[in-house]
XYZ file of C-alpha atoms in Angstrom:
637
model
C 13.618 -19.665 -10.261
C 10.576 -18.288 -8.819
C 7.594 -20.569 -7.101
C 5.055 -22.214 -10.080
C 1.330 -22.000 -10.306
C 0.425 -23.629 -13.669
C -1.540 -27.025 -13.588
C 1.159 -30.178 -12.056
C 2.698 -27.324 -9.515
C 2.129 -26.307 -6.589
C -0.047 -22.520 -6.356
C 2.141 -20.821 -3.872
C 1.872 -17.224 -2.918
C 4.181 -13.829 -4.601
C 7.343 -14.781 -3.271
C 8.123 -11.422 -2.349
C 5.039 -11.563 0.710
C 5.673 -14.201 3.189
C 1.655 -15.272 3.617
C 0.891 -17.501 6.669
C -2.071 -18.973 7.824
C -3.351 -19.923 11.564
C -5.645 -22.637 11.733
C -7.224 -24.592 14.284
C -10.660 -26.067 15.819
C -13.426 -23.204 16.601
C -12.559 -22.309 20.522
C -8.351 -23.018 19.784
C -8.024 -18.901 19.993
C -6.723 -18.348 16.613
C -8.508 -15.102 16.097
C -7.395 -13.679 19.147
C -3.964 -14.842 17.767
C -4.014 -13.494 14.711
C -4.755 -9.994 15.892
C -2.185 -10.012 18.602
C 0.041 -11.528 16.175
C -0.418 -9.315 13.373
C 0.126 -6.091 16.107
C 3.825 -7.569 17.106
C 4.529 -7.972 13.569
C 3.487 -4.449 12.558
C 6.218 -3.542 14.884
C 8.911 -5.429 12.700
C 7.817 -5.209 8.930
C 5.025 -4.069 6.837
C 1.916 -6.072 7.395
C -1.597 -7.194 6.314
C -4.278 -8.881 8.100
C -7.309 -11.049 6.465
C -9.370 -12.286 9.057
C -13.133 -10.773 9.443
C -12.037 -7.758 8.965
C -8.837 -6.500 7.156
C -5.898 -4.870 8.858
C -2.748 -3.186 7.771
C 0.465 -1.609 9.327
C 4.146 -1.274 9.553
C 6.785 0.243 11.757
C 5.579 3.859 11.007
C 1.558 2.986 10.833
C -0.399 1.589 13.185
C -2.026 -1.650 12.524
C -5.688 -0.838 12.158
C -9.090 -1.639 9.888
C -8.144 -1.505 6.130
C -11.869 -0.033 4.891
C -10.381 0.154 1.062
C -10.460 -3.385 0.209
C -12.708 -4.944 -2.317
C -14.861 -7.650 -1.266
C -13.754 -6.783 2.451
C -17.965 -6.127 3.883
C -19.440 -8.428 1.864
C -17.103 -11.386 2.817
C -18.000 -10.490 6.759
C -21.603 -10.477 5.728
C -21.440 -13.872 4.066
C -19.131 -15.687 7.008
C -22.025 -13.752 9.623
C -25.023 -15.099 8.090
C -23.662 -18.665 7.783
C -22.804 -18.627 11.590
C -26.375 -19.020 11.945
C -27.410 -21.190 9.806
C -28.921 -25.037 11.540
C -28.504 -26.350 7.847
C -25.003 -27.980 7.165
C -25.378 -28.139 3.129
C -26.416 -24.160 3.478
C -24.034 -23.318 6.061
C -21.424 -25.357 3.599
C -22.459 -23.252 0.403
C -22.216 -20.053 2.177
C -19.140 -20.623 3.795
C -17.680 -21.580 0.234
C -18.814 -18.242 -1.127
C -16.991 -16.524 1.624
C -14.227 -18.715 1.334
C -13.998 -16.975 -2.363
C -13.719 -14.099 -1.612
C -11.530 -13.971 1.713
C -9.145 -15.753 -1.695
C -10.076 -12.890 -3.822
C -9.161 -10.577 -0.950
C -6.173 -12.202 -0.510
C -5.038 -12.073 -4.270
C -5.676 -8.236 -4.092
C -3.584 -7.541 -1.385
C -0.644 -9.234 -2.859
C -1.019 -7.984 -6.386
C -1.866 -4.580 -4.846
C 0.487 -3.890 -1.474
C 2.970 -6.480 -1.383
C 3.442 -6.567 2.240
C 6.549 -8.570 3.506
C 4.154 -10.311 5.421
C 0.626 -11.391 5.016
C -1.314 -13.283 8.328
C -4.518 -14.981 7.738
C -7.566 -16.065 10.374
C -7.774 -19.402 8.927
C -6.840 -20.469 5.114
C -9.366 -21.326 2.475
C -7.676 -24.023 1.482
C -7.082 -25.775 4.772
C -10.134 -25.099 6.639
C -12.309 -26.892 3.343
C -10.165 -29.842 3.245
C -10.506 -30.496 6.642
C -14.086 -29.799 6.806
C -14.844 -32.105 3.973
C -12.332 -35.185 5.599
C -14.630 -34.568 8.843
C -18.167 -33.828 7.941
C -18.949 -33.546 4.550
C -16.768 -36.355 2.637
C -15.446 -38.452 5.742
C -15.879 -41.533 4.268
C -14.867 -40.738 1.013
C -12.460 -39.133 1.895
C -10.906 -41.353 4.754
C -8.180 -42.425 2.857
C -4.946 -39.799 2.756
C -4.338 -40.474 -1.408
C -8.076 -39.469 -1.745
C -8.012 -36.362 0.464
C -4.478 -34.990 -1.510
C -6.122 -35.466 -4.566
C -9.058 -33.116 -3.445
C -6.980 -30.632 -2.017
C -5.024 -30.547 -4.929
C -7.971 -30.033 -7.114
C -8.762 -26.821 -4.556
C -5.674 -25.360 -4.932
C -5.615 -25.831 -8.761
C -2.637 -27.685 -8.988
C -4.395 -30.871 -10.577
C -7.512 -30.859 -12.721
C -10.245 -33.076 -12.064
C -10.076 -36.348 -14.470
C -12.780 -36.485 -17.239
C -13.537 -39.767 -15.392
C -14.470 -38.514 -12.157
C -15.885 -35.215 -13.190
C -19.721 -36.710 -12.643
C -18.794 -38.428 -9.173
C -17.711 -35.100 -7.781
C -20.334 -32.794 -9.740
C -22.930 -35.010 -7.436
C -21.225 -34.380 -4.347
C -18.873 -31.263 -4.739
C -20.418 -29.409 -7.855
C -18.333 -26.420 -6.528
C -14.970 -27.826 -6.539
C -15.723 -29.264 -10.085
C -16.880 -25.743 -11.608
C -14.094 -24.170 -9.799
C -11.829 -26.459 -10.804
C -12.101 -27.363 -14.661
C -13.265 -23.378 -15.735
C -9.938 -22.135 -13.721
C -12.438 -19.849 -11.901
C -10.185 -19.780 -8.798
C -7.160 -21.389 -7.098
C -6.797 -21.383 -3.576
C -3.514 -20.629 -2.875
C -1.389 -22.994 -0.855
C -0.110 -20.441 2.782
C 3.826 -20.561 2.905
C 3.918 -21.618 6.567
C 0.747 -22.935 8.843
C 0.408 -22.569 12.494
C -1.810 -25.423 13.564
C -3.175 -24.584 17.303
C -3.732 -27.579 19.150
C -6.157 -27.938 21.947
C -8.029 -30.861 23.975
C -11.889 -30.541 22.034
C -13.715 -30.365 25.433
C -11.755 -27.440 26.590
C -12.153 -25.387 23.273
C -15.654 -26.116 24.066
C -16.168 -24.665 27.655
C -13.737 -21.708 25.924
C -16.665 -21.318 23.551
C -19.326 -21.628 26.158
C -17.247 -19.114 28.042
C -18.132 -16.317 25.473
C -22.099 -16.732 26.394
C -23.184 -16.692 22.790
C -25.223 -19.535 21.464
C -23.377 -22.497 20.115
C -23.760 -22.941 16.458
C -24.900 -26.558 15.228
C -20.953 -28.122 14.464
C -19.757 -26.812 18.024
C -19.793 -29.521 20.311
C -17.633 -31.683 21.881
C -18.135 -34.829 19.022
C -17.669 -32.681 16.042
C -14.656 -30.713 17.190
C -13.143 -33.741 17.996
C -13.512 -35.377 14.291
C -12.338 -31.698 13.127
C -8.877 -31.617 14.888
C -8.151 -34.843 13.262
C -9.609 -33.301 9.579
C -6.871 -30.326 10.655
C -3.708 -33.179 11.521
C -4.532 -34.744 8.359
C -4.617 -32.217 5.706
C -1.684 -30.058 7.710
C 0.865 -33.662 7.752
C 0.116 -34.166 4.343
C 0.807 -29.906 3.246
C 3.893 -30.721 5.496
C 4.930 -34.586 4.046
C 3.838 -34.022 -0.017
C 4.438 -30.526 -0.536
C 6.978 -29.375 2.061
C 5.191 -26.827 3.632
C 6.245 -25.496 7.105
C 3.369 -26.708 9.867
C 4.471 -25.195 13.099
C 2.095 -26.905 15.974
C 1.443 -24.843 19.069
C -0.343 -27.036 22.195
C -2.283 -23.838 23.750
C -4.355 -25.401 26.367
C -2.180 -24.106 29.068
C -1.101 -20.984 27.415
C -1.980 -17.446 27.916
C -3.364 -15.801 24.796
C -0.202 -13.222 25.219
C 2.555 -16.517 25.341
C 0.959 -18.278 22.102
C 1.273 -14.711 20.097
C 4.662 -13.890 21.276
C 5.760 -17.337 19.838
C 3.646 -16.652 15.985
C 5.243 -13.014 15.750
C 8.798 -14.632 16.906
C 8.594 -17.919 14.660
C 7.591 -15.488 11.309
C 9.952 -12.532 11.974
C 12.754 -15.500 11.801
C 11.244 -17.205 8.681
C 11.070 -13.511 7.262
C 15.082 -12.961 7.812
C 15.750 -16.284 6.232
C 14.006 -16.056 3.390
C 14.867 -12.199 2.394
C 18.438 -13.508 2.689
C 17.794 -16.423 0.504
C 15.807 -14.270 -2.131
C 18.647 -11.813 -2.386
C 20.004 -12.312 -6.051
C 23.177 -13.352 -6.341
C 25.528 -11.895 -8.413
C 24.074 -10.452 -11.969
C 26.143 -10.561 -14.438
C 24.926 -8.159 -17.656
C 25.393 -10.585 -20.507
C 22.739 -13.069 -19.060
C 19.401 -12.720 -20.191
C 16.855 -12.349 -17.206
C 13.007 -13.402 -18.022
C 10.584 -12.442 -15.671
C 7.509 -14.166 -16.453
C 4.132 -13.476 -14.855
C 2.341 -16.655 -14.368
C -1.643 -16.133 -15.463
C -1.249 -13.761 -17.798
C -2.850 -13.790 -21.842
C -5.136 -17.106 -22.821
C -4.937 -20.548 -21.936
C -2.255 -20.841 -24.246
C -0.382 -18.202 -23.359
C -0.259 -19.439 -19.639
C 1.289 -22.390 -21.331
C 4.184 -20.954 -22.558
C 5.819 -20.558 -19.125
C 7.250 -23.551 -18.483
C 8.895 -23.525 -22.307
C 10.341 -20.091 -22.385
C 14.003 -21.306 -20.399
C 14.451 -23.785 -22.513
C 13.467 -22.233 -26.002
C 15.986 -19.541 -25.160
C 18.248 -21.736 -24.452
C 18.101 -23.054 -27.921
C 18.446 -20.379 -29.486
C 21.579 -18.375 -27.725
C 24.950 -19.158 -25.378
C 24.501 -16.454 -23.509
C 23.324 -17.595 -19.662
C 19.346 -17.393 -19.637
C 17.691 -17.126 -16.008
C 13.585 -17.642 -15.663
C 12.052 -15.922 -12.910
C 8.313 -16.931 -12.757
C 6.099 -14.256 -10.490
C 2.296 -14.087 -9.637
C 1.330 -10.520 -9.461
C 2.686 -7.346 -11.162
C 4.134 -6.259 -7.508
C 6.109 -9.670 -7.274
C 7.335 -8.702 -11.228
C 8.254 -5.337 -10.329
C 9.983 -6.102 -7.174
C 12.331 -8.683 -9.168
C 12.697 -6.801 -11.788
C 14.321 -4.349 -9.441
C 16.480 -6.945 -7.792
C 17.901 -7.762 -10.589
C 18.584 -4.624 -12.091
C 20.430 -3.222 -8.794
C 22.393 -6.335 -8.405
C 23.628 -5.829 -12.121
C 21.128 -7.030 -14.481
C 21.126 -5.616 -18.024
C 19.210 -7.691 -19.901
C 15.784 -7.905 -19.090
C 12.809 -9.623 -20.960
C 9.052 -9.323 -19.635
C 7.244 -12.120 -20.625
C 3.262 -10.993 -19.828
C 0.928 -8.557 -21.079
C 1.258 -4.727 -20.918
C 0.838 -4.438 -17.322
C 3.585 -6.903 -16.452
C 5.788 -4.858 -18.850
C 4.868 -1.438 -17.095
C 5.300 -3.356 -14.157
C 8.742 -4.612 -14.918
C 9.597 -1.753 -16.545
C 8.996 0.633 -12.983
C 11.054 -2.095 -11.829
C 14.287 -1.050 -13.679
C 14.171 2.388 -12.645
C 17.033 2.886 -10.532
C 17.062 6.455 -8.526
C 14.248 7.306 -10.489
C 15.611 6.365 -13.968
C 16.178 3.384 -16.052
C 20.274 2.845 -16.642
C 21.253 3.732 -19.925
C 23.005 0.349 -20.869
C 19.827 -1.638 -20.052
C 17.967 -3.683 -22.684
C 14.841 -4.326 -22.271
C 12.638 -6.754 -24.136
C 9.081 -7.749 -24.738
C 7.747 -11.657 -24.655
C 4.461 -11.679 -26.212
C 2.426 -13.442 -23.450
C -0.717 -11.199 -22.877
C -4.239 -10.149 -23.725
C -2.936 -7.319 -25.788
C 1.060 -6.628 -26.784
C 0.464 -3.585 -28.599
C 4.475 -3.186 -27.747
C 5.666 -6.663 -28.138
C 3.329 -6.095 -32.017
C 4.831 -2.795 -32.507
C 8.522 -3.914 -31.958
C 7.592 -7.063 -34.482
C 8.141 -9.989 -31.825
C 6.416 -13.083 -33.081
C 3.262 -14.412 -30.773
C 4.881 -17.797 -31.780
C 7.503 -18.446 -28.597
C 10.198 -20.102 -30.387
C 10.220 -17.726 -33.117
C 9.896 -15.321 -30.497
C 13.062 -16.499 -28.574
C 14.882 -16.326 -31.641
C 14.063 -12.861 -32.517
C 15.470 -11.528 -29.636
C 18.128 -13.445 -28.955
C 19.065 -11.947 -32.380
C 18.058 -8.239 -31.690
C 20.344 -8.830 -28.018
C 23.727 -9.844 -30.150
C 23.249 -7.096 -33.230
C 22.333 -4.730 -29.987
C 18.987 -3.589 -32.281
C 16.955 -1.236 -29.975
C 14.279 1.533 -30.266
C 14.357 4.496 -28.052
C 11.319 4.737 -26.406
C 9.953 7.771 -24.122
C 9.430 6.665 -20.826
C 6.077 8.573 -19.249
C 5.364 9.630 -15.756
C 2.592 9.451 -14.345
C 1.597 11.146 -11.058
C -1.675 10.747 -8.795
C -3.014 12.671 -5.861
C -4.091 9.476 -3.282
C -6.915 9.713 -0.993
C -4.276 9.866 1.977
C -2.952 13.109 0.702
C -0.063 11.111 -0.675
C 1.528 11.501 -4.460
C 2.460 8.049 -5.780
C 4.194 8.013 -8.791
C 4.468 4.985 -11.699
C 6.619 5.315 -15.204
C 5.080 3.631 -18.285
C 5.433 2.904 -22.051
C 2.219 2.457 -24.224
C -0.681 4.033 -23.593
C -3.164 4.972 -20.400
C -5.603 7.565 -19.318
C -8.279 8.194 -17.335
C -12.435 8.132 -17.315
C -13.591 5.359 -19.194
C -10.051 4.144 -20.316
C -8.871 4.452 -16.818
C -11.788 2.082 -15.791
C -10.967 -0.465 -17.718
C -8.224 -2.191 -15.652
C -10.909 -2.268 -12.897
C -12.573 -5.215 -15.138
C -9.349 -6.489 -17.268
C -6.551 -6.862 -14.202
C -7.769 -8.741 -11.051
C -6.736 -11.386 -9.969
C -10.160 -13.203 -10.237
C -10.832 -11.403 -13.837
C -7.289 -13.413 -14.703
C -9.047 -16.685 -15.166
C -12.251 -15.216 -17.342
C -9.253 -13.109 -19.772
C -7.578 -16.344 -20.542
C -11.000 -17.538 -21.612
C -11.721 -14.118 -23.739
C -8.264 -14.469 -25.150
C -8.833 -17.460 -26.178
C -12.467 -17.454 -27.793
C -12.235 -13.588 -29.007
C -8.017 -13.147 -29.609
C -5.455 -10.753 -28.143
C -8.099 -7.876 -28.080
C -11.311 -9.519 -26.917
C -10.525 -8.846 -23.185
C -9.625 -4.819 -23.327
C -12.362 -4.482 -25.678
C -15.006 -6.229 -23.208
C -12.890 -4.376 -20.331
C -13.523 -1.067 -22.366
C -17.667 -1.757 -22.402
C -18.280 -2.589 -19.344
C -16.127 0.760 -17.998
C -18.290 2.729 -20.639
C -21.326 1.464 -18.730
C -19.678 1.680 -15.083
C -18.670 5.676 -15.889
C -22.005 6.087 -17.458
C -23.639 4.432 -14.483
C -21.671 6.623 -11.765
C -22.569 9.621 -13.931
C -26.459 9.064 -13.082
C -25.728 9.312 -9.570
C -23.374 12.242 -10.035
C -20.265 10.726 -9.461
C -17.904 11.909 -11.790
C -16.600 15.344 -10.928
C -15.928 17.805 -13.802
C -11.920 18.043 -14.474
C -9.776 20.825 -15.674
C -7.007 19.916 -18.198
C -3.969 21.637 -18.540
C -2.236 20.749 -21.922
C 1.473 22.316 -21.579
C -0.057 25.320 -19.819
C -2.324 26.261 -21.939
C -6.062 25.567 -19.721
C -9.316 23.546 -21.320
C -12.940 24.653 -20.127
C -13.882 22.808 -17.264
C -15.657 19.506 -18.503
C -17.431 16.143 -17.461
C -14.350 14.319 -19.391
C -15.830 10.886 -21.057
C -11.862 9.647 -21.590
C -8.679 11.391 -21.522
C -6.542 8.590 -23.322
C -2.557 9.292 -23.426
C -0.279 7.487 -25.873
C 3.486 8.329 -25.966
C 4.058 6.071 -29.425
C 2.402 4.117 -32.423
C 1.592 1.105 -31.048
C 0.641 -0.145 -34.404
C -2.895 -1.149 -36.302
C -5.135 -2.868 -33.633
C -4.504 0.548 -31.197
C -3.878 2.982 -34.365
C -4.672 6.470 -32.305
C -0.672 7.006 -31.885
C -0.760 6.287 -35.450
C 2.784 8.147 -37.326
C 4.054 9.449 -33.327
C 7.401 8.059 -32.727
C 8.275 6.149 -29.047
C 11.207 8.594 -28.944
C 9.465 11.921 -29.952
C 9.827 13.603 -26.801
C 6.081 13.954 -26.857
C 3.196 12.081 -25.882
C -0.444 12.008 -27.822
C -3.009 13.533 -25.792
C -6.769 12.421 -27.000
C -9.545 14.130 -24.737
C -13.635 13.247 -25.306
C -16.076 15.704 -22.958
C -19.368 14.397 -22.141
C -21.735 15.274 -24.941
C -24.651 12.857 -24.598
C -24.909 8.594 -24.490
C -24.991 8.730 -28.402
C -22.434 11.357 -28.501
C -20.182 8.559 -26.000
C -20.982 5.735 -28.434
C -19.786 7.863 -31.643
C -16.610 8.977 -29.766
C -15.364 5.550 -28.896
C -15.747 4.608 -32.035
C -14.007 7.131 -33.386
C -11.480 6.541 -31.088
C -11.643 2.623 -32.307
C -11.106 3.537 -36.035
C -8.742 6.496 -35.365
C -11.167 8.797 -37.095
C -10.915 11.410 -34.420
C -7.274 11.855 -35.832
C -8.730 12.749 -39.250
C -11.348 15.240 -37.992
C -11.408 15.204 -33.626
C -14.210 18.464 -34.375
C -16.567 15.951 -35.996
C -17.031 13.913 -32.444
C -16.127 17.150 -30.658
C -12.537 15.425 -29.218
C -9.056 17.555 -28.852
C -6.024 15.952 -30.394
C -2.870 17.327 -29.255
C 0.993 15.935 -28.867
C 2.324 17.361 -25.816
C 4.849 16.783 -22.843
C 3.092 18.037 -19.719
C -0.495 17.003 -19.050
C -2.403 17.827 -15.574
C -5.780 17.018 -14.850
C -7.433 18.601 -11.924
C -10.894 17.538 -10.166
C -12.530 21.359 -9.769
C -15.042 19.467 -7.131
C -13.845 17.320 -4.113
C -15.534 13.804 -5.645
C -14.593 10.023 -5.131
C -11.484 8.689 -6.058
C -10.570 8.208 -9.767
C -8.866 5.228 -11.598
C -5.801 5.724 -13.560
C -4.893 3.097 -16.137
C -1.053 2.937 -16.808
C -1.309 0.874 -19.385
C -2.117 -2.210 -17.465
C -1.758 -1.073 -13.821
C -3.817 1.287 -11.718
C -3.782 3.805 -9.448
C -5.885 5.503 -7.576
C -6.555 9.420 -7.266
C -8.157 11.710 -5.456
C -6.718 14.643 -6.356
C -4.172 16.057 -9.440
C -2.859 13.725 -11.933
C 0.574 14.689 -13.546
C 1.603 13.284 -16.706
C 5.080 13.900 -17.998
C 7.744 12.816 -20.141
C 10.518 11.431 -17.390
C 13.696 9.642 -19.715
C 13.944 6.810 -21.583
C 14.554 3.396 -22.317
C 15.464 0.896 -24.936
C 13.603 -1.684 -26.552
C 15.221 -4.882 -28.358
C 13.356 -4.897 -31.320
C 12.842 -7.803 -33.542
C 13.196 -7.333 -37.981
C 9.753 -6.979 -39.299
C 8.544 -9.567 -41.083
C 8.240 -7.820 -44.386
C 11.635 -6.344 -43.784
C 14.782 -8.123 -43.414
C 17.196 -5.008 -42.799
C 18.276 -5.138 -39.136
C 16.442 -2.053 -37.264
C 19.205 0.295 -35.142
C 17.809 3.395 -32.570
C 18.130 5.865 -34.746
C 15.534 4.856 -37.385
C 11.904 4.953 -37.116
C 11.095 2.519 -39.834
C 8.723 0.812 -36.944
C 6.798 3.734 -36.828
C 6.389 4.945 -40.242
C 2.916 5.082 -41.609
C 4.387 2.272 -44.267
C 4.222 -0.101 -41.306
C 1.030 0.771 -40.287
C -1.977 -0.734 -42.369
């Protein structure tokens, strides 16, 4: 079972990137460390860097300045303007706020690149627990119980009590905002490396450099700050079992104390791919991969009840497998379906579907005795609605439980889609639903963060299933209108099945390759298995024009009468879209996931896949792959 992050666990990283952290007292060398460090380990394994700046590389790249990163500039603003700040509650704000978004940097890269490894210059977590044991809360926070609970409440893992909510909102309102909205969790490291070094020799190290000190850095402070560091590393290590490997580098040469990092994570690396690697998959046991923030509040709920609902409801052997980010879903997903897996359930939204669902493919296509299902536990589940699974998890369980033994399945068209990178590179990602690009492929840029997580569970809750795209979809209508004003959206030339459109400013170019049922009613009467997918194209015809569109698009009118809103309508099985103009780089939605082009985007019908589907309420007749009852305008209101 994979590592937990709901509230009572502990918030550890994807499992599939081993993230470490090197801490230490200003003057130990751990910045020094973590660039030599992360250069041997590009050697070895694909790697990122978070430090000031963010680095990448791998045995065939070069470790050098990532430059693509959200957040990435402003975080090294932020962390430069505190360093020269005299006043500690400033310098404490600001370092907070760039303690954010180093985390929100962090989350990125995992959900985004799953590197094997990820090295960090310091850890969010860490470095504010030890600062407030040492300067900020030392009294308080003098006793060990006291400081666990308060890194616990950082990391997420334990909310603050009702009780004490007004104590801390006087003398950490950050940590209490952070902590009871679920605005953030800073996630615990996997390993630490905790450089040790006498304080009055990290000083004359930091005298050495013949800048001026900042306020904490002498010889007193630094002192009280290597015991804040013991503390909250021997209690990571003693409560929560997390590796603390202590280096003494007052006698070491920089080159010695790097060698050692890059040598002690290379070994943890080996040992934990070879304890990840499945063991043997048997095809009659049901395999749940569950993403962990995914849906509302109570949707995140569900995680910890889906094993054992399943296991009330079926003999067969039921596995949980609980992942982070769509990468970590993908990349078990795939384990699991090359070791022998052929029942798979994803138990998330649409873009932990898509994502377990690229997973599967195998050589480029998705075995033809594979089963996979959908667990209604996200903002939207246009799929999970379509193939009738109830929101309700035990009802839910039971459903397809039942659709696995009567072997009921829908053929479904599986779509590939194709982008043009800014490197020059084609990357390629299969999907079922729907996707596009403009507007609709902006909308995972507000809807699929890792920060915009926490705010969709709240938007899911106040404002239902819907209320998150639907917010997602305004604020791209207002982004793309926005980057239009500064002429940054390059005119496009579609090709539908060969046959060329004029050259257009496109406002959305939405694809759909099924009926995905009333609350998304544009693939309204097209079948999953048609062979086809629904092409719906709007061209730039004015802000009114935009609103009218959309809202065509929201009703399904434009399937009635597409001329009335100027709009093309067409089923096809080849679409490619081509930027006439050398422009910035484009979003592509796939349903849930993105990816980014610069260049030609291919869309394509690549195989298929099928989908246990669950009896429809309103009809008890069991549902087999060759009808297309589920898609019938009867079950479409």
């Amino acid at each position: 079972m994979g590592p937990r992050s709901s509230l009572g666990d502990s918030p550890r990283h994807s499992e599939s990137t081993l993230v470490a952290a090197i801490v230490g007292i200003d003057g130990c060398g751990k910045s020094s460390t973590f660039r030599g460090a992360a250069a041997r380990l590009a050697q070895s394994v694909p790697i990122a860097g978070l430090g000031e700046t963010v680095l990448g590389g791998s045995p065939s790249e070069q470790l050098g300045e990532r430059t693509d990163i959200p957040l990435s500039r402003s975080a090294r603003v932020v962390g430069a303007a505190a360093k020269g700040l005299r006043r500690p509650g400033l310098y404490k704000d600001l370092k907070i706020l760039e303690f954010l978004e180093r985390n929100h940097i962090r989350s990125y890269l995992l959900t985004h690149d799953a590197p094997d490894a990820l090295l960090t210059d310091g850890d969010p977590l860490v470095n504010m627990s030890a600062w407030a044991a040492s300067r900020y809360a030392s009294e308080e926070l003098a006793d060990d119980d006291r400081l666990f609970d308060a890194t616990q409440y950082l990391a997420g893992m334990r909310r603050v009590p009702a009780r004490d909510v007004r104590h801390y909102a006087r003398r950490a309102w950050p940590l209490v905002v952070l902590n009871r909205l679920h605005l953030t969790r800073f996630a615990i490291p996997d390993v630490v490396f905790l450089l040790e070094i006498a304080p009055a020799k990290a000083l004359a190290r930091i005298r050495a450099r013949g800048r001026e000190l900042q306020a904490h850095e002498n010889e007193a402070f630094l002192t009280e700050l290597a015991v804040g560091y013991e503390r909250v590393c021997a209690l990571l290590e003693a409560r929560l079992h997390i590796p603390v490997i202590r280096i003494r580098v007052d006698d070491l040469s920089l080159d010695e104390v790097t060698q050692r990092v890059a040598a002690e994570l290379l070994a943890i690396h080996r040992q934990r791919r070879i304890a990840r690697a499945p063991g043997p998959a048997s095809p009659d046991t049901i395999e749940v991969v569950a993403t962990t923030i995914s849906g509302s509040f109570e949707d995140q709920r569900k995680v910890e009840r889906i094993e054992p609902e399943f296991c009330a409801t079926t003999q067969r052997p039921v596995r949980l497998h609980q992942t982070h980010t769509h990468a970590e879903a993908r990349a078990v997903a795939h384990d699991l379906v090359l070791g022998g897996g052929r029942i798979i359930v994803s138990a998330g939204g649409a873009g932990t579907f898509n994502a377990v669902l690229e997973g599967c493919h195998i050589d480029g296509a998705v075995p033809p005795d594979l089963r996979l299902a959908f667990l209604r536990k996200g903002s939207a589940d246009l799929i999970g609605k379509a193939l009738h699974v109830p929101d309700d998890l035990s009802a839910a369980a039971a459903a397809i439980a039942e659709a696995i033994d009567a072997d009921r399945c829908v053929e479904a068209d599986v779509l590939s889609v194709e982008a043009t990178e800014p490197d020059a590179t084609v990357q390629r990602m299969h999907m079922v639903g729907f996707g596009g690009l403009g507007v609709f492929g902006d909308v995972p840029r507000f809807t699929e963060t890792r920060a915009v997580k926490y705010y969709k569970g709240l938007l899911g809750t106040l404002l239902g299933d819907l209320g998150p795209f639907y917010v997602g979809l305004v604020l791209a209508a207002l982004w793309w209108w926005v980057r239009r004003l500064f002429a940054r959206i390059p005119p496009l030339r579609l090709t539908l099945d060969g046959d060329p459109l004029p050259v257009r400013q496109w406002v959305a170019v939405i694809v759909l390759n099924g009926d995905l049922g009333k609350d998304f009613p544009l693939g309204r009467r097209l079948d999953l298995g048609s062979g086809t997918f629904r092409v719906v194209a709007l061209p730039y015809r004015g802000v009114r024009a935009m609103v009218r569109q959309l809202a065509a698009c929201r009703s399904a009118a434009v399937l009635e009468d597409p001329e009335a809103v100027g709009a093309i309508v067409r089923e096809i099985s080849t679409l490619i879209a081509d930027p006439v103009t050398a422009g910035p780089a484009a979003m592509v939605n796939v349903d849930g996931l993105r990816l980014v082009s610069a260049g030609t985007v291919r869309v394509t019908v690549s195989g298929r896949v099928r989908l246990l589907a669950a009896r429809a309420e309103d009809d008890r007749r069991p549902v087999s792959s060759d009808e297309s009852s589920l898609w019938t305008p009867s079950s479409i209101s």
